[in-house]
């Protein structure tokens, strides 16, 4: 897009941080003041921004580091489908304007880290346009899912975002650390960080004028190498395959009486837990069991899952982003969960017996 | 130091940024409030910090990014020796307390980027102790100069700093990007970024709880490899050799009638310019000449110097941090400057002739 700017950074945290700096810069410019000179220490109209209750905590860290304070993040409840509730967002924005605050940015998520849910980007873009807010999309985990044509429609509206944060070191298999901050209004990004006049880097943009970091590694080389070797089609195939493998995992979990499917998002994240029928009405035991289970599985090293807690239920979370993931790997996850789960269950039983 | 914390980051900019977050966190804690939750948007007593007029602009970028605003940096004039003027600093701090501001941090520099000057760290530590301020030392370029025992005494007091930013990718020859943030009060650093309780990472500190960035490269490996192969003595020898080479450059410049020595600091930075005796009273021509000269030298590629401007004089700046620098390299810099300088001078003369 003409006038846009993009810069490689260390990962999703810095990508989001960098985009939010541009958003703040832009909002202050709209209001006719220089946030870099004056800071926000004497704000009469405090900045506020919005994120759903499914959004990632790196946004919170950025906002804290920027001195806005995490109280400046107004958390919008999500709908039952775990998407940001646009009606409640509108109500909150209107209430905040009324309270003398300065709404300036909505942080949407394209692929939440817990379930891979994509916020209703097109509706959010409409609302941001209506209210004069910056729409930032955190696509650290999920943005590249758009390459899979079967889920691409879920991303409708992402092209209207003012900024987008991505992590090449996640779904693009680029070595750690590599993220990217993309900003439509490139001047706002430059204005947020630059120390030189724009005409000084007219011909070759100085990347150090677009981020906090100055001296930097040649990250673009890693990205180029991956794109060059896999091609757009290769990447799309790998991502579509990951999503297919996640759906397979969800199916296998559903078919196993000893497992319970917690959530299966549109992308490649699946949450489930070990829950044999005889224990289904023992929630505390199940929580304890699944917590021990994930720890033990990580120790065993045959499959790597992380723990997750959703609506009070301890569970396991699989996030499939390795292009080499096979059906065998997926079946290993299922088998390993059941086998380690049974072992942990009998260990707990023995423990209980001893105590009696 | 017990209770201290250190974390590798992308370089000097992020190292300084990280340390300043710890300083801000600590100051708010002293005052009994939570800066991460509340931010600085409704400050009744705005934070201010101090830096000499020789300090690096990455401090300004950090302070801007943190929402304090660059107006929160009170620039303290330096003495004729280019060190922060401690008396004027004290006056400014007292005036600021009196004006209802909240002085919280003094940013000293151990090796300024222009001349390699080291601020009077011990006196600054005394003043910070007296006034209850955090002493941060920006040692991005110069901290490792302390390894040269001949200049080590200049660093007296650095051991009293609350935080220190260093760049391993400068004088330690570690590949780009690698800096380090060292904080004596490690809890303040953790409190500035953490999202978990301290007891969750009691045995193995989670580095992601100490910086903005989470997923990270294994930078310690590069640093370990350099230290392992060179050893402390090897590094000290390389650094002492660099400083010796800089002194040689200064001597050679002084001995050349066509060159003028602008400054020769205690470390490895030398500034000088092409100034044949017959042009010494033509300041505008000399500025123009030296600007063209540095550009042409960079294009030629035999020696790499940067341009610098000091007290209105355009000049060349050599910063010697490559352990392989030899006497021949130093002589090449001198020869190349004179040769390119003469060429540029005659080009300017021809240009003037044509115009007449």
XYZ file of C-alpha atoms in Angstrom:
712
model
C 0.000 0.000 0.000
C 1.428 3.377 -0.927
C 2.735 5.306 2.049
C 2.753 2.257 4.259
C 5.786 1.032 6.140
C 6.894 -2.281 7.510
C 9.826 -3.205 9.658
C 11.174 -6.479 10.991
C 11.515 -6.657 14.764
C 12.299 -9.273 17.387
C 8.850 -10.873 17.486
C 5.206 -10.370 18.272
C 5.730 -8.382 21.466
C 7.913 -5.796 19.775
C 5.741 -5.790 16.645
C 2.665 -4.935 18.678
C 4.616 -2.382 20.717
C 5.873 -0.717 17.544
C 2.409 -0.537 15.961
C 0.881 0.887 19.138
C 3.525 3.622 19.182
C 2.374 4.574 15.678
C -1.255 4.550 16.822
C -0.500 6.825 19.761
C 1.577 9.135 17.590
C -1.242 9.392 15.065
C -3.912 10.061 17.704
C -1.888 12.856 19.267
C -1.266 14.353 15.834
C -5.008 14.281 15.146
C -5.499 16.204 18.371
C -2.735 18.613 17.421
C -0.035 17.817 19.926
C 3.359 16.165 20.048
C 3.294 13.103 22.269
C 7.020 12.515 21.908
C 7.835 15.936 23.341
C 5.086 16.265 25.917
C 4.557 12.645 26.881
C 1.320 11.618 28.510
C 2.242 12.772 32.009
C -0.101 15.734 32.041
C -2.947 14.392 29.949
C -6.240 16.019 30.603
C -7.936 13.474 28.333
C -6.341 10.105 29.042
C -5.867 7.743 26.120
C -7.820 4.492 26.291
C -7.757 1.486 23.982
C -9.711 -1.727 23.614
C -9.001 -5.420 23.483
C -11.224 -8.456 23.922
C -10.917 -10.714 26.937
C -9.253 -13.233 24.573
C -6.477 -10.830 23.532
C -2.835 -11.505 24.273
C -1.036 -10.092 27.308
C 1.790 -8.664 25.204
C -0.593 -5.813 24.443
C -0.831 -5.178 28.163
C 2.944 -5.182 28.472
C 3.288 -2.708 25.613
C 0.687 -0.391 27.078
C 2.362 -0.575 30.490
C 5.796 0.107 29.021
C 4.363 3.065 27.088
C 3.233 4.649 30.334
C -0.465 4.511 29.483
C -1.090 2.059 32.305
C -2.978 -1.179 31.932
C -6.068 0.550 33.301
C -6.098 2.327 29.942
C -6.958 -1.002 28.315
C -10.682 -1.440 28.449
C -11.345 -5.148 28.133
C -14.372 -5.980 26.012
C -16.152 -9.263 26.761
C -16.254 -11.756 23.950
C -19.329 -13.395 22.498
C -19.936 -17.127 23.022
C -17.898 -17.682 19.835
C -14.998 -15.968 21.670
C -14.935 -12.991 19.293
C -14.854 -9.404 20.487
C -18.444 -8.258 21.061
C -18.777 -5.309 18.683
C -21.961 -3.964 20.275
C -20.412 -3.908 23.716
C -17.310 -2.317 22.254
C -19.411 0.480 20.751
C -21.187 1.028 24.080
C -17.863 1.229 25.902
C -16.350 3.662 23.391
C -19.380 5.934 23.642
C -19.317 5.772 27.428
C -15.599 6.619 27.426
C -16.006 9.601 25.122
C -18.802 10.718 27.443
C -16.538 10.324 30.470
C -13.937 12.642 28.962
C -11.501 9.926 27.979
C -9.773 9.690 24.594
C -10.472 6.364 22.859
C -7.782 5.992 20.189
C -7.256 2.372 19.258
C -8.974 -0.997 19.002
C -6.692 -4.022 19.222
C -8.274 -6.904 17.355
C -6.809 -10.386 17.252
C -6.473 -12.524 14.141
C -5.914 -15.870 15.747
C -6.059 -15.740 19.529
C -3.383 -17.685 21.261
C -5.818 -19.842 23.244
C -8.255 -20.901 20.522
C -7.196 -19.298 17.249
C -10.391 -17.261 17.088
C -10.417 -14.324 14.671
C -12.210 -11.173 15.770
C -14.890 -9.767 13.412
C -12.373 -7.572 11.623
C -14.711 -6.084 9.048
C -17.255 -4.985 11.668
C -14.446 -3.609 13.817
C -13.075 -1.683 10.839
C -16.547 -0.172 10.314
C -16.765 0.850 13.949
C -13.237 2.292 13.975
C -14.019 4.299 10.845
C -17.235 5.567 12.442
C -15.535 6.518 15.720
C -12.234 7.736 14.267
C -10.119 5.083 15.950
C -7.000 3.217 14.836
C -7.597 -0.483 14.150
C -4.609 -2.591 15.098
C -4.618 -6.321 14.409
C -2.465 -8.642 16.489
C -1.742 -11.433 14.037
C 1.331 -12.759 15.827
C 0.099 -16.331 15.851
C -2.630 -16.329 13.283
C -2.185 -13.794 10.486
C -0.627 -16.264 8.057
C -3.630 -18.587 8.385
C -5.098 -16.353 5.683
C -2.978 -18.343 3.219
C -5.343 -21.302 3.674
C -8.188 -20.483 1.296
C -10.678 -22.466 3.387
C -10.315 -20.083 6.343
C -9.322 -16.937 4.427
C -12.897 -15.555 4.490
C -12.668 -15.287 8.296
C -10.026 -12.573 7.806
C -12.337 -10.281 5.831
C -11.527 -6.701 6.845
C -7.906 -7.325 7.821
C -6.963 -5.302 4.741
C -8.656 -2.306 6.366
C -6.503 -2.384 9.515
C -4.241 0.568 10.246
C -1.541 -1.729 11.527
C -0.779 -5.417 11.736
C 1.708 -7.312 13.887
C 2.975 -10.683 12.660
C 5.511 -13.250 13.816
C 7.501 -14.792 11.014
C 9.115 -17.071 13.596
C 5.811 -18.754 14.311
C 3.824 -20.007 11.347
C 6.412 -19.129 8.678
C 9.127 -21.297 10.264
C 11.680 -18.473 10.194
C 14.284 -18.873 12.983
C 13.647 -17.050 16.263
C 13.581 -13.933 16.636
C 11.630 -12.414 13.798
C 8.394 -10.460 13.802
C 7.069 -7.683 11.620
C 5.209 -4.426 12.253
C 3.165 -3.264 9.270
C 1.633 0.206 9.352
C -0.585 1.659 6.644
C 0.219 5.238 7.643
C 3.954 4.811 7.407
C 4.518 8.466 8.266
C 2.931 7.926 11.683
C 5.329 5.052 12.332
C 8.308 7.109 11.245
C 7.096 10.094 13.269
C 6.880 7.863 16.347
C 10.584 7.009 16.270
C 12.585 9.100 13.829
C 15.399 11.401 14.773
C 16.059 12.710 11.269
C 14.067 14.586 8.681
C 12.184 12.412 6.160
C 14.217 13.759 3.234
C 17.379 12.393 4.808
C 16.287 8.859 4.021
C 14.266 9.461 0.912
C 16.021 6.964 -1.299
C 16.897 4.207 1.132
C 14.689 4.222 4.212
C 16.766 3.976 7.355
C 15.104 1.174 9.277
C 16.421 2.580 12.530
C 14.008 5.496 12.098
C 11.027 3.138 12.377
C 11.623 1.249 15.648
C 13.114 1.628 19.082
C 16.008 -0.625 18.118
C 18.705 0.864 15.891
C 21.513 -1.542 14.978
C 19.815 -4.707 13.829
C 20.325 -8.137 12.330
C 19.491 -8.808 8.676
C 16.212 -10.529 9.523
C 14.834 -10.050 6.026
C 17.393 -12.583 4.810
C 15.845 -15.366 6.886
C 12.372 -14.440 5.699
C 13.520 -14.238 2.096
C 15.162 -17.644 2.362
C 11.991 -19.267 3.663
C 9.757 -17.613 1.088
C 12.237 -18.328 -1.683
C 12.487 -22.008 -0.820
C 8.828 -22.698 -0.009
C 7.115 -20.191 -2.289
C 3.695 -18.759 -1.565
C 2.083 -22.053 -2.524
C 4.423 -24.060 -0.362
C 3.684 -21.894 2.655
C -0.048 -22.007 1.961
C 0.115 -25.800 1.649
C 2.049 -26.136 4.908
C -0.391 -23.916 6.770
C -3.456 -25.616 5.296
C -1.898 -28.961 6.260
C -1.353 -27.744 9.869
C -4.996 -26.704 10.071
C -6.067 -30.088 8.668
C -3.910 -31.853 11.276
C -5.546 -29.791 14.024
C -8.971 -30.825 12.773
C -7.816 -34.440 12.753
C -6.663 -34.069 16.348
C -10.052 -32.671 17.322
C -11.796 -35.601 15.634
C -9.586 -38.176 17.308
C -10.128 -36.538 20.692
C -13.874 -36.606 20.196
C -13.722 -40.276 19.275
C -11.795 -41.218 22.410
C -14.034 -41.872 25.422
C -11.182 -41.002 27.809
C -10.653 -37.557 26.281
C -12.816 -34.450 26.260
C -12.630 -31.798 23.533
C -12.609 -28.310 25.068
C -12.268 -26.205 21.947
C -11.268 -26.570 18.342
C -10.791 -23.215 16.659
C -10.778 -22.388 12.973
C -6.958 -22.471 12.807
C -4.461 -24.942 14.257
C -5.092 -24.779 17.997
C -6.968 -27.556 19.802
C -7.680 -27.779 23.506
C -8.753 -30.978 25.183
C -8.252 -32.948 28.349
C -7.942 -36.364 29.843
C -11.371 -37.117 31.317
C -12.373 -40.798 31.585
C -16.155 -41.183 31.851
C -15.971 -42.358 35.477
C -14.296 -39.072 36.516
C -16.487 -36.618 34.596
C -18.275 -35.482 37.733
C -15.083 -34.961 39.717
C -13.938 -31.563 38.455
C -11.256 -31.001 41.103
C -9.647 -34.364 40.442
C -9.735 -33.758 36.685
C -8.043 -30.401 37.092
C -5.338 -31.899 39.273
C -4.883 -34.806 36.896
C -4.530 -32.654 33.794
C -2.095 -30.292 35.458
C 0.132 -33.230 36.431
C -0.352 -34.747 32.994
C 0.934 -31.804 30.992
C 3.977 -31.528 33.233
C 4.747 -35.223 32.892
C 4.244 -35.184 29.111
C 6.698 -32.293 28.773
C 9.199 -34.263 30.863
C 8.739 -37.407 28.756
C 9.427 -35.420 25.613
C 7.396 -37.512 23.168
C 4.866 -34.707 22.604
C 4.932 -31.075 23.653
C 1.657 -29.532 24.760
C 1.073 -26.568 27.027
C -1.421 -26.235 29.808
C -4.426 -24.003 29.468
C -7.276 -23.068 31.707
C -10.646 -22.199 30.248
C -13.809 -21.435 32.159
C -12.155 -22.949 35.171
C -11.181 -26.196 33.437
C -7.534 -27.234 33.327
C -6.734 -28.646 29.925
C -4.015 -29.327 27.340
C -3.373 -27.130 24.343
C -1.882 -28.195 21.044
C -0.750 -25.498 18.622
C 0.360 -26.968 15.327
C 2.739 -24.709 13.398
C 5.500 -27.101 12.382
C 5.223 -27.860 8.653
C 6.581 -31.372 9.260
C 3.695 -32.395 11.509
C 2.259 -35.720 10.320
C -0.787 -37.813 11.083
C 1.536 -40.068 13.096
C 2.493 -37.091 15.276
C -1.162 -36.334 15.866
C -1.913 -39.940 16.819
C 1.117 -39.869 19.136
C -0.337 -36.879 20.954
C -3.594 -38.731 21.513
C -1.948 -41.996 22.588
C 0.547 -40.230 24.839
C -2.178 -38.197 26.534
C -4.208 -41.309 27.329
C -1.193 -43.337 28.433
C 0.335 -40.635 30.650
C -3.135 -39.703 31.871
C -3.815 -43.255 33.059
C -0.426 -43.410 34.763
C -0.997 -40.127 36.571
C -4.474 -41.257 37.536
C -3.233 -44.450 39.149
C -0.408 -42.502 40.847
C -2.996 -40.191 42.357
C -5.079 -43.186 43.384
C -2.115 -44.829 45.076
C -1.387 -41.545 46.822
C -4.990 -41.365 48.027
C -4.888 -44.965 49.218
C -1.762 -44.329 51.218
C -3.257 -41.297 52.838
C -6.334 -43.235 53.945
C 25.625 -8.744 43.331
C 22.972 -10.546 45.310
C 19.470 -9.705 44.192
C 20.644 -8.170 40.951
C 19.416 -9.238 37.539
C 20.794 -9.067 34.052
C 19.238 -9.877 30.738
C 20.507 -9.919 27.179
C 18.579 -7.744 24.747
C 18.919 -6.547 21.168
C 21.446 -3.792 21.844
C 22.115 -0.523 23.585
C 18.753 1.059 22.794
C 16.784 -1.793 24.306
C 19.249 -2.159 27.194
C 18.777 1.476 28.173
C 15.004 1.209 27.662
C 14.873 -1.869 29.900
C 16.920 -0.252 32.676
C 14.804 2.909 32.579
C 11.653 0.823 32.976
C 13.178 -0.603 36.153
C 14.047 2.905 37.348
C 10.509 4.140 36.764
C 9.029 1.068 38.424
C 11.244 1.585 41.478
C 10.445 5.298 41.776
C 6.709 4.659 41.653
C 7.083 1.908 44.253
C 8.979 4.320 46.512
C 6.046 6.707 46.170
C 3.596 3.894 46.852
C 1.862 3.482 43.533
C 1.714 1.036 40.666
C 2.937 2.628 37.457
C 2.092 -0.420 35.373
C -1.574 -0.239 36.346
C -2.045 3.496 36.503
C 0.435 4.666 33.899
C 1.665 8.218 33.979
C -1.380 9.729 32.285
C -2.725 11.388 35.382
C 0.494 12.273 37.135
C 0.234 15.156 39.504
C 3.996 15.105 40.005
C 5.573 14.465 36.619
C 8.689 12.313 36.505
C 11.850 14.027 35.307
C 15.290 12.605 34.638
C 18.714 13.987 33.788
C 21.309 13.501 31.103
C 24.285 15.595 30.031
C 24.334 17.382 26.693
C 26.783 14.693 25.571
C 24.396 11.802 26.288
C 23.093 9.526 23.566
C 19.757 10.041 21.819
C 18.626 6.475 22.510
C 17.779 7.715 26.006
C 15.492 10.263 24.421
C 13.832 7.580 22.316
C 13.287 5.387 25.365
C 11.803 8.225 27.345
C 9.528 9.168 24.444
C 8.400 5.572 23.967
C 7.698 5.302 27.695
C 5.278 8.209 27.468
C 7.286 10.481 29.742
C 7.958 12.872 26.890
C 11.376 14.192 25.970
C 10.583 17.378 27.892
C 10.953 15.158 30.954
C 14.668 14.888 30.171
C 16.413 17.828 31.722
C 19.646 18.280 29.837
C 22.568 19.248 32.056
C 25.386 21.210 30.417
C 28.774 19.571 30.459
C 31.977 21.040 31.796
C 34.802 21.985 29.378
C 36.040 18.400 29.790
C 32.647 17.288 28.379
C 31.583 15.594 31.627
C 28.203 16.170 33.223
C 28.454 19.234 35.472
C 27.563 17.843 38.893
C 26.981 21.260 40.499
C 24.561 22.295 37.792
C 22.870 18.925 38.059
C 22.340 19.450 41.790
C 20.910 22.925 41.173
C 18.518 21.560 38.558
C 17.353 18.698 40.784
C 16.684 21.088 43.671
C 14.840 23.484 41.374
C 12.730 20.619 40.016
C 11.796 19.314 43.468
C 10.848 22.908 44.298
C 8.710 23.167 41.170
C 6.676 20.107 42.196
C 8.298 17.721 39.740
C 9.545 14.234 40.635
C 13.243 13.773 39.821
C 13.812 10.021 39.710
C 16.840 9.148 37.632
C 20.230 10.416 36.486
C 21.501 8.933 33.243
C 25.289 9.050 33.246
C 27.417 7.984 30.307
C 30.498 5.800 30.516
C 31.996 6.526 27.160
C 30.022 9.079 25.182
C 29.546 8.232 21.552
C 31.142 11.447 20.302
C 34.300 11.593 22.384
C 34.339 8.619 24.733
C 34.156 10.859 27.776
C 33.165 9.223 31.059
C 30.904 11.168 33.393
C 32.114 11.649 37.009
C 30.361 8.491 38.156
C 31.476 8.564 41.769
C 30.296 12.144 42.302
C 27.032 11.336 40.538
C 26.554 8.302 42.772
C 27.048 10.551 45.824
C 24.482 13.030 44.521
C 21.987 10.297 43.643
C 22.369 8.805 47.121
C 21.847 12.225 48.668
C 18.772 13.020 46.558
C 17.280 9.516 46.490
C 17.610 9.088 42.728
C 18.359 6.072 40.551
C 21.778 6.223 38.860
C 21.702 4.635 35.432
C 24.904 4.327 33.417
C 24.757 4.115 29.641
C 27.839 2.083 28.858
C 26.727 0.945 25.414
C 29.917 2.037 23.720
C 32.332 2.451 26.572
C 31.645 0.212 29.566
C 34.154 -2.440 28.550
C 36.951 0.128 28.400
C 37.221 -0.569 32.125
C 39.163 -3.699 31.149
C 42.123 -1.489 30.185
C 43.823 -0.878 33.518
C 45.255 2.424 32.310
C 41.782 3.968 31.992
C 39.983 1.866 34.616
C 40.320 4.581 37.305
C 38.058 6.851 35.191
C 35.191 4.416 35.879
C 35.367 4.826 39.653
C 31.831 4.733 41.000
C 30.352 2.616 38.187
C 30.027 -0.166 40.756
C 27.565 2.060 42.641
C 25.167 2.453 39.688
C 21.636 1.104 40.041
C 21.664 -0.050 36.442
C 24.066 -0.359 33.550
C 23.415 -0.801 29.842
C 26.105 -2.420 27.703
C 26.468 -3.526 24.099
C 28.298 -6.801 23.676
C 28.082 -6.293 19.921
C 30.292 -3.234 20.116
C 33.560 -3.582 21.993
C 33.226 -7.305 22.764
C 32.995 -8.278 19.076
C 29.862 -10.384 19.632
C 27.718 -10.548 16.455
C 24.892 -8.017 16.087
C 22.357 -7.854 17.918
C 23.421 -8.248 21.517
C 23.218 -5.842 24.429
C 22.737 -6.345 28.147
C 20.668 -4.633 30.835
C 22.123 -5.040 34.329
C 20.042 -3.951 37.299
C 21.202 -4.055 40.919
C 17.646 -4.161 42.249
C 16.606 -7.163 40.205
C 13.162 -7.168 41.781
C 12.445 -3.722 40.315
C 13.350 -5.029 36.860
C 11.157 -8.073 37.278
C 8.335 -5.960 38.677
C 8.537 -3.731 35.608
C 7.764 -6.567 33.197
C 6.631 -9.750 34.911
C 3.278 -11.385 34.421
C 3.799 -14.189 36.920
C 4.499 -14.384 40.619
C 8.173 -14.525 41.613
C 7.828 -17.998 43.105
C 6.796 -19.360 39.712
C 10.328 -18.899 38.408
C 12.258 -19.391 41.602
C 14.595 -22.081 40.346
C 15.114 -21.068 36.737
C 14.409 -17.408 36.133
C 12.161 -16.935 33.123
C 13.985 -14.324 31.085
C 10.732 -13.267 29.465
C 9.696 -11.824 32.836
C 12.525 -9.278 32.678
C 12.063 -7.556 29.299
C 9.430 -6.488 26.822
C 10.481 -9.235 24.447
C 9.429 -12.801 25.287
C 10.620 -15.424 22.816
C 14.297 -14.762 22.296
C 17.460 -15.991 20.677
C 20.175 -17.685 22.731
C 22.367 -14.577 22.821
C 24.328 -15.797 25.830
C 25.869 -18.443 23.582
C 27.552 -15.815 21.389
C 28.819 -13.965 24.430
C 30.050 -17.161 26.023
C 31.865 -18.131 22.830
C 33.685 -14.802 22.675
C 34.644 -14.818 26.330
C 35.616 -18.465 26.174
C 37.886 -17.969 23.176
C 39.447 -14.636 24.146
C 39.389 -14.887 27.921
C 39.285 -11.865 30.185
C 42.922 -11.114 29.420
C 42.397 -11.437 25.699
C 39.515 -9.001 25.766
C 41.437 -6.599 27.996
C 44.417 -6.794 25.634
C 42.236 -6.150 22.579
C 40.566 -3.169 24.216
C 43.823 -1.716 25.510
C 45.263 -2.158 22.009
C 42.266 -0.288 20.480
C 42.817 2.582 22.895
C 46.523 2.616 22.053
C 45.694 2.724 18.331
C 43.357 5.666 18.943
C 46.119 7.510 20.727
C 48.422 6.769 17.812
C 45.830 8.187 15.438
C 45.608 11.351 17.519
C 49.424 11.705 17.471
C 49.620 11.194 13.708
C 46.858 13.731 13.127
C 48.640 16.274 15.285
C 51.847 15.682 13.339
C 50.172 16.288 9.965
C 50.006 19.964 9.006
C 46.976 19.295 6.750
C 44.931 17.773 9.592
C 43.446 19.294 12.712
C 42.774 17.289 15.872
C 39.332 18.121 17.254
C 39.192 15.765 20.207
C 40.940 12.697 21.513
C 39.057 11.110 24.381
C 40.319 8.697 26.993
C 38.946 5.680 25.087
C 39.104 4.801 21.390
C 37.295 7.699 19.706
C 39.225 10.396 17.851
C 37.773 13.334 15.973
C 39.767 15.373 13.500
C 39.428 17.091 10.186
C 41.135 17.964 6.965
C 42.291 21.548 7.395
C 45.337 22.624 5.374
C 47.023 25.695 6.890
C 45.953 27.939 3.989
C 42.263 27.210 4.675
C 42.246 27.551 8.462
C 40.475 30.890 8.353
C 37.792 29.729 5.930
C 35.391 27.891 8.266
C 32.542 27.507 5.770
C 34.804 26.007 3.138
C 36.307 23.623 5.697
C 32.865 22.453 6.781
C 31.823 21.855 3.196
C 35.079 20.089 2.435
C 34.907 17.748 5.396
C 31.291 16.859 4.720
C 32.134 15.907 1.146
C 35.260 14.124 2.336
C 33.536 11.735 4.724
C 30.966 10.835 2.091
C 33.653 10.174 -0.508
C 35.760 8.124 1.919
C 32.776 5.919 2.734
C 32.203 5.412 -0.997
C 35.869 4.534 -1.599
C 35.704 1.906 1.108
C 39.354 1.982 2.190
C 38.525 3.440 5.592
C 35.198 3.931 7.320
C 34.747 7.076 9.363
C 31.563 8.868 10.305
C 30.872 12.568 10.210
C 30.540 14.536 13.388
C 29.802 18.120 14.184
C 31.208 19.731 17.301
C 30.913 23.339 18.327
C 29.854 24.081 14.799
C 32.819 22.338 13.165
C 32.234 19.517 10.689
C 34.740 16.771 11.291
C 35.511 13.069 10.924
C 35.138 10.558 13.723
C 37.068 7.330 14.125
C 35.793 4.804 16.679
C 38.180 1.890 17.024
C 36.506 -1.269 18.355
C 37.765 -3.937 15.969
C 40.347 -6.099 17.727
C 42.183 -6.605 14.441
C 42.958 -2.911 13.966
C 46.667 -2.453 13.227
C 49.069 0.448 12.988
C 48.814 0.074 9.217
C 45.056 0.634 9.403
C 45.629 3.771 11.431
C 48.158 5.096 8.937
C 45.733 4.276 6.116
C 43.077 6.438 7.790
C 45.493 9.369 7.918
C 46.762 8.929 4.354
C 43.281 8.414 2.972
C 41.936 11.497 4.707
C 44.679 13.677 3.286
C 44.474 12.184 -0.195
C 40.659 12.332 -0.475
C 40.692 15.725 1.214
C 43.053 17.147 -1.402
C 40.963 15.663 -4.215
C 37.760 17.142 -2.813
C 39.493 20.452 -2.321
C 40.613 20.681 -5.921
C 37.144 19.537 -7.076
C 35.628 22.396 -5.115
C 38.224 24.758 -6.589
C 37.427 23.645 -10.142
C 33.732 24.092 -9.364
C 34.382 27.617 -8.142
C 36.515 28.399 -11.190
C 33.790 27.226 -13.540
C 31.183 29.317 -11.797
C 33.290 32.466 -12.172
